[in-house]
């Protein structure tokens, strides 16, 4: 899974790589009341990157712990975890799956599916870089998520509709 930027490109060896949850981060950014920035994180529960001999046939399968939503304000975090938003008691995981890398003029992207609260929608992850170092891969990317598309639509106008997701992933064989 290489990127189109030669300065940030090194091709990982074909094989299966387990994502290291402790070394990886999933950050989000949105707005409250249309003005105030809200930043936070999710924790990866488990994940795997499978690099194919033909990079376009590679795959990614990642599960996030929905209850790990953290923005630094306990009251907000508890509310987002409640049935008003993520309903983590009924939907403990957020799942991303992709079965191929697409190379475009703008760079490499993963065309995948994200499942939140049992609603699955297509999501595009734009790859920033992939670096292979021995049996280890580090990669980063971004995605934009429309929470309304997943039925997470409480507090319209008060809480941002879109979340910018930034991924910094470390995986090893």
PDB file of N, CA and C in Angstrom, residues 21-109:
ATOM      1  N   UNK A  21      -2.523  -1.251  18.516  1.00  0.00           N
ATOM      2  CA  UNK A  21      -3.425  -0.226  19.068  1.00  0.00           C
ATOM      3  C   UNK A  21      -2.715   0.796  19.950  1.00  0.00           C
ATOM      4  N   UNK A  22      -1.687   0.366  20.689  1.00  0.00           N
ATOM      5  CA  UNK A  22      -0.988   1.280  21.594  1.00  0.00           C
ATOM      6  C   UNK A  22      -0.147   2.313  20.848  1.00  0.00           C
ATOM      7  N   UNK A  23       0.320   1.967  19.661  1.00  0.00           N
ATOM      8  CA  UNK A  23       1.181   2.870  18.890  1.00  0.00           C
ATOM      9  C   UNK A  23       0.412   3.657  17.830  1.00  0.00           C
ATOM     10  N   UNK A  24      -0.866   3.321  17.633  1.00  0.00           N
ATOM     11  CA  UNK A  24      -1.682   3.954  16.589  1.00  0.00           C
ATOM     12  C   UNK A  24      -2.665   4.937  17.200  1.00  0.00           C
ATOM     13  N   UNK A  25      -3.037   5.956  16.424  1.00  0.00           N
ATOM     14  CA  UNK A  25      -4.017   6.929  16.907  1.00  0.00           C
ATOM     15  C   UNK A  25      -5.079   7.191  15.845  1.00  0.00           C
ATOM     16  N   UNK A  26      -6.296   7.397  16.334  1.00  0.00           N
ATOM     17  CA  UNK A  26      -7.417   7.825  15.500  1.00  0.00           C
ATOM     18  C   UNK A  26      -7.925   9.106  16.141  1.00  0.00           C
ATOM     19  N   UNK A  27      -7.708  10.218  15.462  1.00  0.00           N
ATOM     20  CA  UNK A  27      -8.121  11.523  15.998  1.00  0.00           C
ATOM     21  C   UNK A  27      -9.294  12.054  15.186  1.00  0.00           C
ATOM     22  N   UNK A  28     -10.138  12.819  15.845  1.00  0.00           N
ATOM     23  CA  UNK A  28     -11.229  13.476  15.128  1.00  0.00           C
ATOM     24  C   UNK A  28     -11.225  14.959  15.458  1.00  0.00           C
ATOM     25  N   UNK A  29     -11.841  15.706  14.548  1.00  0.00           N
ATOM     26  CA  UNK A  29     -11.987  17.148  14.712  1.00  0.00           C
ATOM     27  C   UNK A  29     -13.354  17.526  14.154  1.00  0.00           C
ATOM     28  N   UNK A  30     -14.084  18.330  14.913  1.00  0.00           N
ATOM     29  CA  UNK A  30     -15.376  18.836  14.461  1.00  0.00           C
ATOM     30  C   UNK A  30     -15.597  20.197  15.123  1.00  0.00           C
ATOM     31  N   UNK A  31     -16.809  20.688  15.046  1.00  0.00           N
ATOM     32  CA  UNK A  31     -17.138  21.982  15.656  1.00  0.00           C
ATOM     33  C   UNK A  31     -18.409  21.856  16.478  1.00  0.00           C
ATOM     34  N   UNK A  32     -18.462  22.614  17.551  1.00  0.00           N
ATOM     35  CA  UNK A  32     -19.674  22.721  18.355  1.00  0.00           C
ATOM     36  C   UNK A  32     -20.216  24.136  18.157  1.00  0.00           C
ATOM     37  N   UNK A  33     -21.510  24.258  18.047  1.00  0.00           N
ATOM     38  CA  UNK A  33     -22.177  25.552  17.827  1.00  0.00           C
ATOM     39  C   UNK A  33     -21.669  26.254  16.574  1.00  0.00           C
ATOM     40  N   UNK A  34     -21.081  25.485  15.658  1.00  0.00           N
ATOM     41  CA  UNK A  34     -20.585  26.040  14.409  1.00  0.00           C
ATOM     42  C   UNK A  34     -19.296  26.819  14.527  1.00  0.00           C
ATOM     43  N   UNK A  35     -18.814  27.031  15.747  1.00  0.00           N
ATOM     44  CA  UNK A  35     -17.627  27.857  15.953  1.00  0.00           C
ATOM     45  C   UNK A  35     -16.519  27.185  16.731  1.00  0.00           C
ATOM     46  N   UNK A  36     -16.873  26.542  17.812  1.00  0.00           N
ATOM     47  CA  UNK A  36     -15.881  26.026  18.743  1.00  0.00           C
ATOM     48  C   UNK A  36     -15.287  24.702  18.264  1.00  0.00           C
ATOM     49  N   UNK A  37     -13.974  24.639  18.156  1.00  0.00           N
ATOM     50  CA  UNK A  37     -13.361  23.380  17.724  1.00  0.00           C
ATOM     51  C   UNK A  37     -13.468  22.318  18.816  1.00  0.00           C
ATOM     52  N   UNK A  38     -13.731  21.106  18.399  1.00  0.00           N
ATOM     53  CA  UNK A  38     -13.770  19.956  19.295  1.00  0.00           C
ATOM     54  C   UNK A  38     -12.801  18.926  18.722  1.00  0.00           C
ATOM     55  N   UNK A  39     -11.848  18.500  19.539  1.00  0.00           N
ATOM     56  CA  UNK A  39     -10.845  17.515  19.141  1.00  0.00           C
ATOM     57  C   UNK A  39     -10.930  16.336  20.088  1.00  0.00           C
ATOM     58  N   UNK A  40     -10.562  15.178  19.585  1.00  0.00           N
ATOM     59  CA  UNK A  40     -10.539  14.014  20.453  1.00  0.00           C
ATOM     60  C   UNK A  40      -9.998  12.795  19.753  1.00  0.00           C
ATOM     61  N   UNK A  41     -10.188  11.648  20.414  1.00  0.00           N
ATOM     62  CA  UNK A  41      -9.634  10.398  19.909  1.00  0.00           C
ATOM     63  C   UNK A  41     -10.599   9.237  20.098  1.00  0.00           C
ATOM     64  N   UNK A  42     -10.321   8.179  19.362  1.00  0.00           N
ATOM     65  CA  UNK A  42     -10.903   6.854  19.555  1.00  0.00           C
ATOM     66  C   UNK A  42      -9.721   5.894  19.700  1.00  0.00           C
ATOM     67  N   UNK A  43      -9.955   4.780  20.358  1.00  0.00           N
ATOM     68  CA  UNK A  43      -8.944   3.745  20.504  1.00  0.00           C
ATOM     69  C   UNK A  43      -9.243   2.600  19.539  1.00  0.00           C
ATOM     70  N   UNK A  44      -8.199   2.105  18.910  1.00  0.00           N
ATOM     71  CA  UNK A  44      -8.338   0.931  18.053  1.00  0.00           C
ATOM     72  C   UNK A  44      -8.388  -0.302  18.940  1.00  0.00           C
ATOM     73  N   UNK A  45      -9.410  -1.132  18.743  1.00  0.00           N
ATOM     74  CA  UNK A  45      -9.499  -2.385  19.471  1.00  0.00           C
ATOM     75  C   UNK A  45      -8.615  -3.433  18.837  1.00  0.00           C
ATOM     76  N   UNK A  46      -8.744  -3.584  17.523  1.00  0.00           N
ATOM     77  CA  UNK A  46      -7.926  -4.521  16.769  1.00  0.00           C
ATOM     78  C   UNK A  46      -7.990  -4.173  15.296  1.00  0.00           C
ATOM     79  N   UNK A  47      -7.017  -4.651  14.551  1.00  0.00           N
ATOM     80  CA  UNK A  47      -7.040  -4.397  13.117  1.00  0.00           C
ATOM     81  C   UNK A  47      -5.934  -5.124  12.394  1.00  0.00           C
ATOM     82  N   UNK A  48      -6.146  -5.251  11.109  1.00  0.00           N
ATOM     83  CA  UNK A  48      -5.184  -5.956  10.266  1.00  0.00           C
ATOM     84  C   UNK A  48      -5.103  -5.257   8.910  1.00  0.00           C
ATOM     85  N   UNK A  49      -3.887  -5.148   8.426  1.00  0.00           N
ATOM     86  CA  UNK A  49      -3.619  -4.680   7.066  1.00  0.00           C
ATOM     87  C   UNK A  49      -3.036  -5.869   6.318  1.00  0.00           C
ATOM     88  N   UNK A  50      -3.629  -6.206   5.200  1.00  0.00           N
ATOM     89  CA  UNK A  50      -3.098  -7.285   4.374  1.00  0.00           C
ATOM     90  C   UNK A  50      -2.578  -6.663   3.092  1.00  0.00           C
ATOM     91  N   UNK A  51      -1.273  -6.729   2.924  1.00  0.00           N
ATOM     92  CA  UNK A  51      -0.623  -6.180   1.730  1.00  0.00           C
ATOM     93  C   UNK A  51      -0.533  -7.302   0.703  1.00  0.00           C
ATOM     94  N   UNK A  52      -1.143  -7.074  -0.444  1.00  0.00           N
ATOM     95  CA  UNK A  52      -1.134  -8.056  -1.524  1.00  0.00           C
ATOM     96  C   UNK A  52       0.057  -7.809  -2.450  1.00  0.00           C
ATOM     97  N   UNK A  53       0.414  -8.820  -3.214  1.00  0.00           N
ATOM     98  CA  UNK A  53       1.483  -8.670  -4.215  1.00  0.00           C
ATOM     99  C   UNK A  53       1.158  -7.516  -5.154  1.00  0.00           C
ATOM    100  N   UNK A  54      -0.108  -7.391  -5.532  1.00  0.00           N
ATOM    101  CA  UNK A  54      -0.593  -6.256  -6.309  1.00  0.00           C
ATOM    102  C   UNK A  54      -1.234  -5.292  -5.308  1.00  0.00           C
ATOM    103  N   UNK A  55      -0.631  -4.126  -5.037  1.00  0.00           N
ATOM    104  CA  UNK A  55      -1.121  -3.235  -3.985  1.00  0.00           C
ATOM    105  C   UNK A  55      -2.624  -2.928  -4.069  1.00  0.00           C
ATOM    106  N   UNK A  56      -3.162  -2.853  -5.278  1.00  0.00           N
ATOM    107  CA  UNK A  56      -4.586  -2.544  -5.443  1.00  0.00           C
ATOM    108  C   UNK A  56      -5.489  -3.619  -4.838  1.00  0.00           C
ATOM    109  N   UNK A  57      -4.964  -4.799  -4.589  1.00  0.00           N
ATOM    110  CA  UNK A  57      -5.743  -5.900  -4.011  1.00  0.00           C
ATOM    111  C   UNK A  57      -5.553  -6.024  -2.501  1.00  0.00           C
ATOM    112  N   UNK A  58      -4.856  -5.089  -1.897  1.00  0.00           N
ATOM    113  CA  UNK A  58      -4.634  -5.099  -0.451  1.00  0.00           C
ATOM    114  C   UNK A  58      -5.928  -4.803   0.288  1.00  0.00           C
ATOM    115  N   UNK A  59      -5.946  -5.112   1.592  1.00  0.00           N
ATOM    116  CA  UNK A  59      -7.162  -4.880   2.369  1.00  0.00           C
ATOM    117  C   UNK A  59      -6.822  -4.362   3.763  1.00  0.00           C
ATOM    118  N   UNK A  60      -7.833  -3.757   4.370  1.00  0.00           N
ATOM    119  CA  UNK A  60      -7.717  -3.236   5.735  1.00  0.00           C
ATOM    120  C   UNK A  60      -9.004  -3.591   6.467  1.00  0.00           C
ATOM    121  N   UNK A  61      -8.860  -4.020   7.714  1.00  0.00           N
ATOM    122  CA  UNK A  61     -10.003  -4.352   8.550  1.00  0.00           C
ATOM    123  C   UNK A  61      -9.684  -3.852   9.961  1.00  0.00           C
ATOM    124  N   UNK A  62     -10.434  -2.855  10.439  1.00  0.00           N
ATOM    125  CA  UNK A  62     -10.134  -2.220  11.722  1.00  0.00           C
ATOM    126  C   UNK A  62     -11.412  -2.073  12.541  1.00  0.00           C
ATOM    127  N   UNK A  63     -11.274  -2.328  13.834  1.00  0.00           N
ATOM    128  CA  UNK A  63     -12.381  -2.172  14.766  1.00  0.00           C
ATOM    129  C   UNK A  63     -11.980  -1.150  15.830  1.00  0.00           C
ATOM    130  N   UNK A  64     -12.816  -0.129  15.997  1.00  0.00           N
ATOM    131  CA  UNK A  64     -12.591   0.881  17.032  1.00  0.00           C
ATOM    132  C   UNK A  64     -13.512   0.602  18.209  1.00  0.00           C
ATOM    133  N   UNK A  65     -13.058   0.943  19.394  1.00  0.00           N
ATOM    134  CA  UNK A  65     -13.859   0.835  20.601  1.00  0.00           C
ATOM    135  C   UNK A  65     -14.693   2.113  20.710  1.00  0.00           C
ATOM    136  N   UNK A  66     -16.005   2.010  20.475  1.00  0.00           N
ATOM    137  CA  UNK A  66     -16.878   3.194  20.489  1.00  0.00           C
ATOM    138  C   UNK A  66     -16.856   3.898  21.844  1.00  0.00           C
ATOM    139  N   UNK A  67     -16.733   3.122  22.926  1.00  0.00           N
ATOM    140  CA  UNK A  67     -16.723   3.709  24.272  1.00  0.00           C
ATOM    141  C   UNK A  67     -15.441   4.482  24.562  1.00  0.00           C
ATOM    142  N   UNK A  68     -14.444   4.361  23.692  1.00  0.00           N
ATOM    143  CA  UNK A  68     -13.188   5.074  23.904  1.00  0.00           C
ATOM    144  C   UNK A  68     -13.257   6.530  23.447  1.00  0.00           C
ATOM    145  N   UNK A  69     -14.400   6.965  22.905  1.00  0.00           N
ATOM    146  CA  UNK A  69     -14.555   8.364  22.476  1.00  0.00           C
ATOM    147  C   UNK A  69     -14.080   9.259  23.609  1.00  0.00           C
ATOM    148  N   UNK A  70     -13.133  10.135  23.312  1.00  0.00           N
ATOM    149  CA  UNK A  70     -12.601  11.043  24.337  1.00  0.00           C
ATOM    150  C   UNK A  70     -12.302  12.397  23.721  1.00  0.00           C
ATOM    151  N   UNK A  71     -12.909  13.440  24.295  1.00  0.00           N
ATOM    152  CA  UNK A  71     -12.673  14.803  23.829  1.00  0.00           C
ATOM    153  C   UNK A  71     -12.046  15.681  24.905  1.00  0.00           C
ATOM    154  N   UNK A  72     -11.861  15.099  26.088  1.00  0.00           N
ATOM    155  CA  UNK A  72     -11.265  15.872  27.174  1.00  0.00           C
ATOM    156  C   UNK A  72     -12.285  16.514  28.096  1.00  0.00           C
ATOM    157  N   UNK A  73     -13.570  16.413  27.764  1.00  0.00           N
ATOM    158  CA  UNK A  73     -14.626  16.957  28.630  1.00  0.00           C
ATOM    159  C   UNK A  73     -15.562  15.791  28.973  1.00  0.00           C
ATOM    160  N   UNK A  74     -15.473  15.319  30.215  1.00  0.00           N
ATOM    161  CA  UNK A  74     -16.174  14.110  30.631  1.00  0.00           C
ATOM    162  C   UNK A  74     -17.676  14.174  30.358  1.00  0.00           C
ATOM    163  N   UNK A  75     -18.289  15.293  30.643  1.00  0.00           N
ATOM    164  CA  UNK A  75     -19.743  15.416  30.431  1.00  0.00           C
ATOM    165  C   UNK A  75     -20.104  15.212  28.955  1.00  0.00           C
ATOM    166  N   UNK A  76     -19.354  15.845  28.075  1.00  0.00           N
ATOM    167  CA  UNK A  76     -19.586  15.684  26.639  1.00  0.00           C
ATOM    168  C   UNK A  76     -19.310  14.238  26.220  1.00  0.00           C
ATOM    169  N   UNK A  77     -18.205  13.666  26.692  1.00  0.00           N
ATOM    170  CA  UNK A  77     -17.847  12.301  26.321  1.00  0.00           C
ATOM    171  C   UNK A  77     -18.942  11.318  26.736  1.00  0.00           C
ATOM    172  N   UNK A  78     -19.453  11.465  27.955  1.00  0.00           N
ATOM    173  CA  UNK A  78     -20.534  10.593  28.425  1.00  0.00           C
ATOM    174  C   UNK A  78     -21.781  10.754  27.569  1.00  0.00           C
ATOM    175  N   UNK A  79     -22.090  11.989  27.163  1.00  0.00           N
ATOM    176  CA  UNK A  79     -23.269  12.239  26.334  1.00  0.00           C
ATOM    177  C   UNK A  79     -23.103  11.608  24.946  1.00  0.00           C
ATOM    178  N   UNK A  80     -21.922  11.747  24.360  1.00  0.00           N
ATOM    179  CA  UNK A  80     -21.683  11.167  23.033  1.00  0.00           C
ATOM    180  C   UNK A  80     -21.756   9.639  23.100  1.00  0.00           C
ATOM    181  N   UNK A  81     -21.328   9.054  24.198  1.00  0.00           N
ATOM    182  CA  UNK A  81     -21.394   7.593  24.359  1.00  0.00           C
ATOM    183  C   UNK A  81     -22.823   7.104  24.609  1.00  0.00           C
ATOM    184  N   UNK A  82     -23.725   7.995  25.008  1.00  0.00           N
ATOM    185  CA  UNK A  82     -25.101   7.633  25.361  1.00  0.00           C
ATOM    186  C   UNK A  82     -25.933   7.277  24.126  1.00  0.00           C
ATOM    187  N   UNK A  83     -27.170   6.882  24.371  1.00  0.00           N
ATOM    188  CA  UNK A  83     -28.080   6.513  23.275  1.00  0.00           C
ATOM    189  C   UNK A  83     -28.430   7.709  22.387  1.00  0.00           C
ATOM    190  N   UNK A  84     -28.145   8.931  22.813  1.00  0.00           N
ATOM    191  CA  UNK A  84     -28.369  10.108  21.968  1.00  0.00           C
ATOM    192  C   UNK A  84     -27.435  10.131  20.755  1.00  0.00           C
ATOM    193  N   UNK A  85     -26.258   9.501  20.881  1.00  0.00           N
ATOM    194  CA  UNK A  85     -25.273   9.544  19.803  1.00  0.00           C
ATOM    195  C   UNK A  85     -24.787   8.140  19.442  1.00  0.00           C
ATOM    196  N   UNK A  86     -23.689   7.672  20.060  1.00  0.00           N
ATOM    197  CA  UNK A  86     -23.079   6.399  19.667  1.00  0.00           C
ATOM    198  C   UNK A  86     -23.752   5.169  20.284  1.00  0.00           C
ATOM    199  N   UNK A  87     -24.479   5.341  21.358  1.00  0.00           N
ATOM    200  CA  UNK A  87     -25.178   4.230  22.018  1.00  0.00           C
ATOM    201  C   UNK A  87     -24.240   3.035  22.186  1.00  0.00           C
ATOM    202  N   UNK A  88     -23.151   3.261  22.924  1.00  0.00           N
ATOM    203  CA  UNK A  88     -22.093   2.259  23.026  1.00  0.00           C
ATOM    204  C   UNK A  88     -22.525   0.976  23.734  1.00  0.00           C
ATOM    205  N   UNK A  89     -23.569   1.030  24.529  1.00  0.00           N
ATOM    206  CA  UNK A  89     -24.050  -0.205  25.162  1.00  0.00           C
ATOM    207  C   UNK A  89     -24.609  -1.168  24.115  1.00  0.00           C
ATOM    208  N   UNK A  90     -25.311  -0.647  23.135  1.00  0.00           N
ATOM    209  CA  UNK A  90     -25.865  -1.482  22.057  1.00  0.00           C
ATOM    210  C   UNK A  90     -24.909  -1.664  20.893  1.00  0.00           C
ATOM    211  N   UNK A  91     -24.012  -0.701  20.691  1.00  0.00           N
ATOM    212  CA  UNK A  91     -23.095  -0.711  19.546  1.00  0.00           C
ATOM    213  C   UNK A  91     -21.664  -0.439  20.036  1.00  0.00           C
ATOM    214  N   UNK A  92     -21.019  -1.441  20.612  1.00  0.00           N
ATOM    215  CA  UNK A  92     -19.714  -1.210  21.249  1.00  0.00           C
ATOM    216  C   UNK A  92     -18.549  -0.971  20.288  1.00  0.00           C
ATOM    217  N   UNK A  93     -18.741  -1.278  18.998  1.00  0.00           N
ATOM    218  CA  UNK A  93     -17.624  -1.093  18.068  1.00  0.00           C
ATOM    219  C   UNK A  93     -18.030  -0.268  16.855  1.00  0.00           C
ATOM    220  N   UNK A  94     -17.023   0.339  16.268  1.00  0.00           N
ATOM    221  CA  UNK A  94     -17.117   1.028  14.989  1.00  0.00           C
ATOM    222  C   UNK A  94     -16.171   0.262  14.082  1.00  0.00           C
ATOM    223  N   UNK A  95     -16.621  -0.098  12.899  1.00  0.00           N
ATOM    224  CA  UNK A  95     -15.847  -1.000  12.064  1.00  0.00           C
ATOM    225  C   UNK A  95     -15.572  -0.384  10.687  1.00  0.00           C
ATOM    226  N   UNK A  96     -14.314  -0.450  10.247  1.00  0.00           N
ATOM    227  CA  UNK A  96     -13.931  -0.020   8.897  1.00  0.00           C
ATOM    228  C   UNK A  96     -13.346  -1.220   8.165  1.00  0.00           C
ATOM    229  N   UNK A  97     -13.810  -1.414   6.944  1.00  0.00           N
ATOM    230  CA  UNK A  97     -13.316  -2.512   6.110  1.00  0.00           C
ATOM    231  C   UNK A  97     -13.112  -1.978   4.699  1.00  0.00           C
ATOM    232  N   UNK A  98     -12.010  -2.370   4.111  1.00  0.00           N
ATOM    233  CA  UNK A  98     -11.718  -1.985   2.732  1.00  0.00           C
ATOM    234  C   UNK A  98     -11.037  -3.155   2.052  1.00  0.00           C
ATOM    235  N   UNK A  99     -11.366  -3.353   0.794  1.00  0.00           N
ATOM    236  CA  UNK A  99     -10.773  -4.483   0.081  1.00  0.00           C
ATOM    237  C   UNK A  99     -10.037  -4.044  -1.168  1.00  0.00           C
ATOM    238  N   UNK A 100      -9.400  -2.893  -1.099  1.00  0.00           N
ATOM    239  CA  UNK A 100      -8.601  -2.484  -2.239  1.00  0.00           C
ATOM    240  C   UNK A 100      -8.107  -1.062  -2.140  1.00  0.00           C
ATOM    241  N   UNK A 101      -6.976  -0.858  -2.709  1.00  0.00           N
ATOM    242  CA  UNK A 101      -6.351   0.452  -2.793  1.00  0.00           C
ATOM    243  C   UNK A 101      -6.598   0.982  -4.194  1.00  0.00           C
ATOM    244  N   UNK A 102      -6.992   2.234  -4.279  1.00  0.00           N
ATOM    245  CA  UNK A 102      -7.220   2.849  -5.587  1.00  0.00           C
ATOM    246  C   UNK A 102      -6.199   3.958  -5.790  1.00  0.00           C
ATOM    247  N   UNK A 103      -5.580   3.942  -6.939  1.00  0.00           N
ATOM    248  CA  UNK A 103      -4.610   4.986  -7.266  1.00  0.00           C
ATOM    249  C   UNK A 103      -5.289   6.019  -8.150  1.00  0.00           C
ATOM    250  N   UNK A 104      -5.255   7.274  -7.722  1.00  0.00           N
ATOM    251  CA  UNK A 104      -5.878   8.353  -8.478  1.00  0.00           C
ATOM    252  C   UNK A 104      -4.827   9.409  -8.788  1.00  0.00           C
ATOM    253  N   UNK A 105      -5.204  10.365  -9.617  1.00  0.00           N
ATOM    254  CA  UNK A 105      -4.287  11.462  -9.953  1.00  0.00           C
ATOM    255  C   UNK A 105      -3.954  12.292  -8.713  1.00  0.00           C
ATOM    256  N   UNK A 106      -4.870  12.320  -7.744  1.00  0.00           N
ATOM    257  CA  UNK A 106      -4.658  13.096  -6.524  1.00  0.00           C
ATOM    258  C   UNK A 106      -3.898  12.317  -5.452  1.00  0.00           C
ATOM    259  N   UNK A 107      -3.722  11.015  -5.639  1.00  0.00           N
ATOM    260  CA  UNK A 107      -3.024  10.186  -4.646  1.00  0.00           C
ATOM    261  C   UNK A 107      -3.742   8.871  -4.447  1.00  0.00           C
ATOM    262  N   UNK A 108      -3.288   8.110  -3.480  1.00  0.00           N
ATOM    263  CA  UNK A 108      -3.864   6.805  -3.199  1.00  0.00           C
ATOM    264  C   UNK A 108      -4.994   6.931  -2.184  1.00  0.00           C
ATOM    265  N   UNK A 109      -6.048   6.144  -2.397  1.00  0.00           N
ATOM    266  CA  UNK A 109      -7.186   6.157  -1.490  1.00  0.00           C
ATOM    267  C   UNK A 109      -7.651   4.727  -1.210  1.00  0.00           C
TER     268      UNK A 109
END
